[in-house]
Structures are given as C-alpha cells and as structure tokens.
Amino acid sequence: MLYLAQATRPDIMYAVNYLARFAMNAQHDHWKALKHLVDYINTTKHQTLKIGVDNTRRDMEVYVNVNWGGEGTRSQHGFCIILFGTMVAWTSKKQYCIATLTCQAEYMVLSFAAKEALWLASNLEDMIGQQFPVLLLDNKAAIQISNNSSSKKK
C-alpha cells in the first residue's frame, strides 16, 4: 500500500502512513481502519491523476503544511508539488525530531519541500526550462524567517 500511496494515490498517503505506525502491534481498530481503507481504494480505483499541461500555470507550486504534535511528540508534515496544474510529487510523514514550536515544525517541512522542489526543477530544466518553485505555507513566523535572507550583525 505504501507504494500505491507514493506512486499513484496521494489521497491515501496520510492514512497509509498513519496505519503503518501500528504494523508491528495492530489492534482490532487498526484492522478495521485498514479494511475501510481497502474498501475506499476499491471504490475509487477508477479515479486517476490527470496528467496534462495547463499553459496558464507556469510556476512550480509547492504547498506545505504541518500538524504540530505539541510538546514532546513529533509533528506530522506533508507537502505536494504541482507543475503545470498537475500534482507531480507528494509526501506525508512524521517529522524526524520533536519541534518545540509550530513555526519550527513548519520551517523543517519547508526545508524538505524546498530541497525536493529544487531537485525536481534541476532535473526537468532541460525539458521545460528553468523553474522557480513558489513555496506556499500558512505560518507567518516561518514565512518571515524564510524571507529574511541576511542575518543581523551584532
């Protein structure tokens, strides 16, 4: 299921990632949720990702979000990359370290998303020209930190 979520089904990415946490010690509720997910996949198997070129949208858009886990727990983050109106990359996973602030959690996922977008842009440059990823997130503090390109001198 992880391959399915990573390769073709961004709509199940969060659910697969969440259920994977309980793979070694699954309880009845986890099996019930897994059955529900399999039923959902079977019901929606004819839905597809639309791959096409929308010439009105030239920018590579990177949408970033995080569900801050609070003090003492790891946050869940995700991002997706949209190119010419088509989602071409996505992820949803627990962060590797514990963020003490929402801003810190957002900034960490922003870093992962930016690296992925720059890697994708550099690999596609010969085919579609140079792309400048537009990073979109909803945390004002993380935006201010990322826009401050120079550190203040003391």
Coordinates of C-alpha atoms in Angstrom, one line a residue, residues 3-154:
Y3 CA 4.0 2.0 -3.0
L4 CA 0.4 2.7 -4.1
A5 CA 0.3 5.8 -2.0
Q6 CA 3.7 7.1 -3.0
A7 CA 3.4 6.4 -6.8
T8 CA -0.3 6.9 -7.7
R9 CA -2.6 7.7 -4.9
P10 CA -1.9 10.9 -2.9
D11 CA -5.4 10.7 -1.5
I12 CA -4.4 7.7 0.7
M13 CA -0.9 8.9 1.7
Y14 CA -1.9 10.1 5.2
A15 CA -4.0 7.0 6.0
V16 CA -1.3 4.6 4.9
N17 CA 1.4 6.5 6.8
Y18 CA -0.8 6.6 9.9
L19 CA -1.7 2.8 9.8
A20 CA 2.0 1.9 9.2
R21 CA 2.8 3.1 12.7
F22 CA 0.8 0.2 14.1
A23 CA 2.1 -2.6 11.7
M24 CA 4.0 -4.4 14.5
N25 CA 1.2 -4.2 17.1
A26 CA -2.1 -3.8 15.3
Q27 CA -5.2 -3.8 17.4
H28 CA -8.8 -4.5 16.2
D29 CA -9.4 -0.8 15.5
H30 CA -6.4 -0.7 13.2
W31 CA -7.5 -3.7 11.2
K32 CA -11.0 -2.2 10.9
A33 CA -9.4 1.1 9.6
L34 CA -7.2 -0.9 7.2
K35 CA -10.3 -2.7 5.9
H36 CA -12.0 0.6 5.5
L37 CA -9.0 1.9 3.5
V38 CA -9.0 -1.1 1.2
D39 CA -12.7 -0.6 0.6
Y40 CA -12.1 3.0 -0.2
I41 CA -9.3 2.0 -2.7
N42 CA -11.6 -0.5 -4.4
T43 CA -14.4 2.0 -4.6
T44 CA -12.2 4.8 -6.1
K45 CA -9.9 2.6 -8.3
H46 CA -11.2 4.3 -11.4
Q47 CA -10.2 7.8 -10.2
T48 CA -6.9 8.8 -11.8
L49 CA -4.4 11.6 -11.6
K50 CA -4.9 13.9 -14.6
I51 CA -1.6 14.5 -16.3
G52 CA -1.6 17.3 -18.7
V53 CA -0.2 20.7 -19.5
D54 CA -2.0 23.8 -18.3
N55 CA -0.2 26.5 -20.1
T56 CA -1.8 29.2 -17.9
R57 CA 0.1 27.9 -14.9
R58 CA 3.8 28.1 -15.4
D59 CA 5.1 28.2 -11.9
M60 CA 6.1 25.1 -9.9
E61 CA 3.9 25.4 -6.8
V62 CA 4.9 23.8 -3.5
Y63 CA 2.2 23.5 -0.8
V64 CA 3.4 22.8 2.7
N65 CA 1.6 22.1 5.9
V66 CA 2.2 20.5 9.3
N67 CA 0.1 19.3 12.2
W68 CA 2.2 20.3 15.1
G69 CA 2.4 17.5 17.6
G70 CA 2.8 19.6 20.7
E71 CA 5.5 19.4 23.4
G72 CA 7.1 16.0 23.5
T73 CA 5.7 14.5 20.3
R74 CA 6.8 14.5 16.7
S75 CA 4.7 16.5 14.2
Q76 CA 3.0 15.1 11.1
H77 CA 4.1 17.0 7.9
G78 CA 3.2 16.9 4.3
F79 CA 3.8 18.7 1.1
C80 CA 2.8 18.5 -2.6
I81 CA 4.4 19.9 -5.7
I82 CA 2.2 21.0 -8.6
L83 CA 3.7 21.6 -12.0
F84 CA 1.6 22.9 -14.9
G85 CA -1.5 22.3 -12.8
T86 CA -0.7 18.6 -12.1
M87 CA 0.5 17.2 -8.8
V88 CA 3.8 15.5 -9.6
A89 CA 5.2 14.8 -6.1
W90 CA 3.8 14.5 -2.6
T91 CA 4.5 13.1 0.9
S92 CA 3.1 12.8 4.3
K93 CA 5.1 11.6 7.3
K94 CA 6.1 12.1 10.9
Q95 CA 9.0 14.5 11.4
Y96 CA 12.3 13.0 12.5
C97 CA 12.7 15.3 15.5
I98 CA 10.4 17.0 18.0
A99 CA 9.6 20.6 17.2
T100 CA 9.0 22.8 20.3
L101 CA 7.1 25.4 18.3
T102 CA 4.7 25.3 15.4
C103 CA 7.0 27.7 13.5
Q104 CA 9.9 25.3 13.9
A105 CA 7.8 22.4 12.6
E106 CA 6.7 24.4 9.6
Y107 CA 10.2 25.6 8.9
M108 CA 11.5 22.0 8.9
V109 CA 8.9 20.8 6.4
L110 CA 9.6 23.9 4.3
S111 CA 13.2 22.9 4.1
F112 CA 12.3 19.3 3.0
A113 CA 9.9 20.6 0.4
A114 CA 12.3 23.2 -1.0
K115 CA 15.0 20.6 -1.4
E116 CA 12.6 18.3 -3.2
A117 CA 11.4 21.1 -5.5
L118 CA 14.9 22.3 -6.3
W119 CA 15.9 18.7 -7.1
L120 CA 12.8 18.3 -9.4
A121 CA 13.4 21.7 -11.1
S122 CA 17.0 20.9 -11.8
N123 CA 16.1 17.5 -13.3
L124 CA 13.4 19.0 -15.5
E125 CA 15.3 22.1 -16.6
D126 CA 16.4 20.6 -20.0
M127 CA 12.8 19.6 -20.9
I128 CA 10.7 22.5 -19.7
G129 CA 13.1 25.3 -19.0
Q130 CA 14.2 26.8 -15.7
Q131 CA 11.5 26.6 -12.9
F132 CA 11.4 28.8 -9.8
P133 CA 9.4 27.0 -7.2
V134 CA 6.8 29.1 -5.4
L135 CA 6.6 27.9 -1.7
L136 CA 3.2 28.3 -0.1
L137 CA 2.6 27.8 3.6
D138 CA 0.3 29.2 6.2
N139 CA 2.6 30.1 9.2
K140 CA 3.5 33.8 9.3
A141 CA 6.6 33.3 11.6
A142 CA 8.0 30.6 9.2
I143 CA 7.4 32.9 6.2
Q144 CA 9.2 35.8 8.0
I145 CA 12.2 33.6 8.8
S146 CA 12.4 32.3 5.3
N147 CA 12.1 35.8 3.8
N148 CA 14.9 37.1 6.0
S149 CA 17.9 36.2 3.8
S150 CA 20.5 38.0 5.8
S151 CA 21.3 37.5 9.4
K152 CA 21.5 40.6 11.6
K153 CA 25.0 41.6 12.7
K154 CA 25.7 42.3 16.4

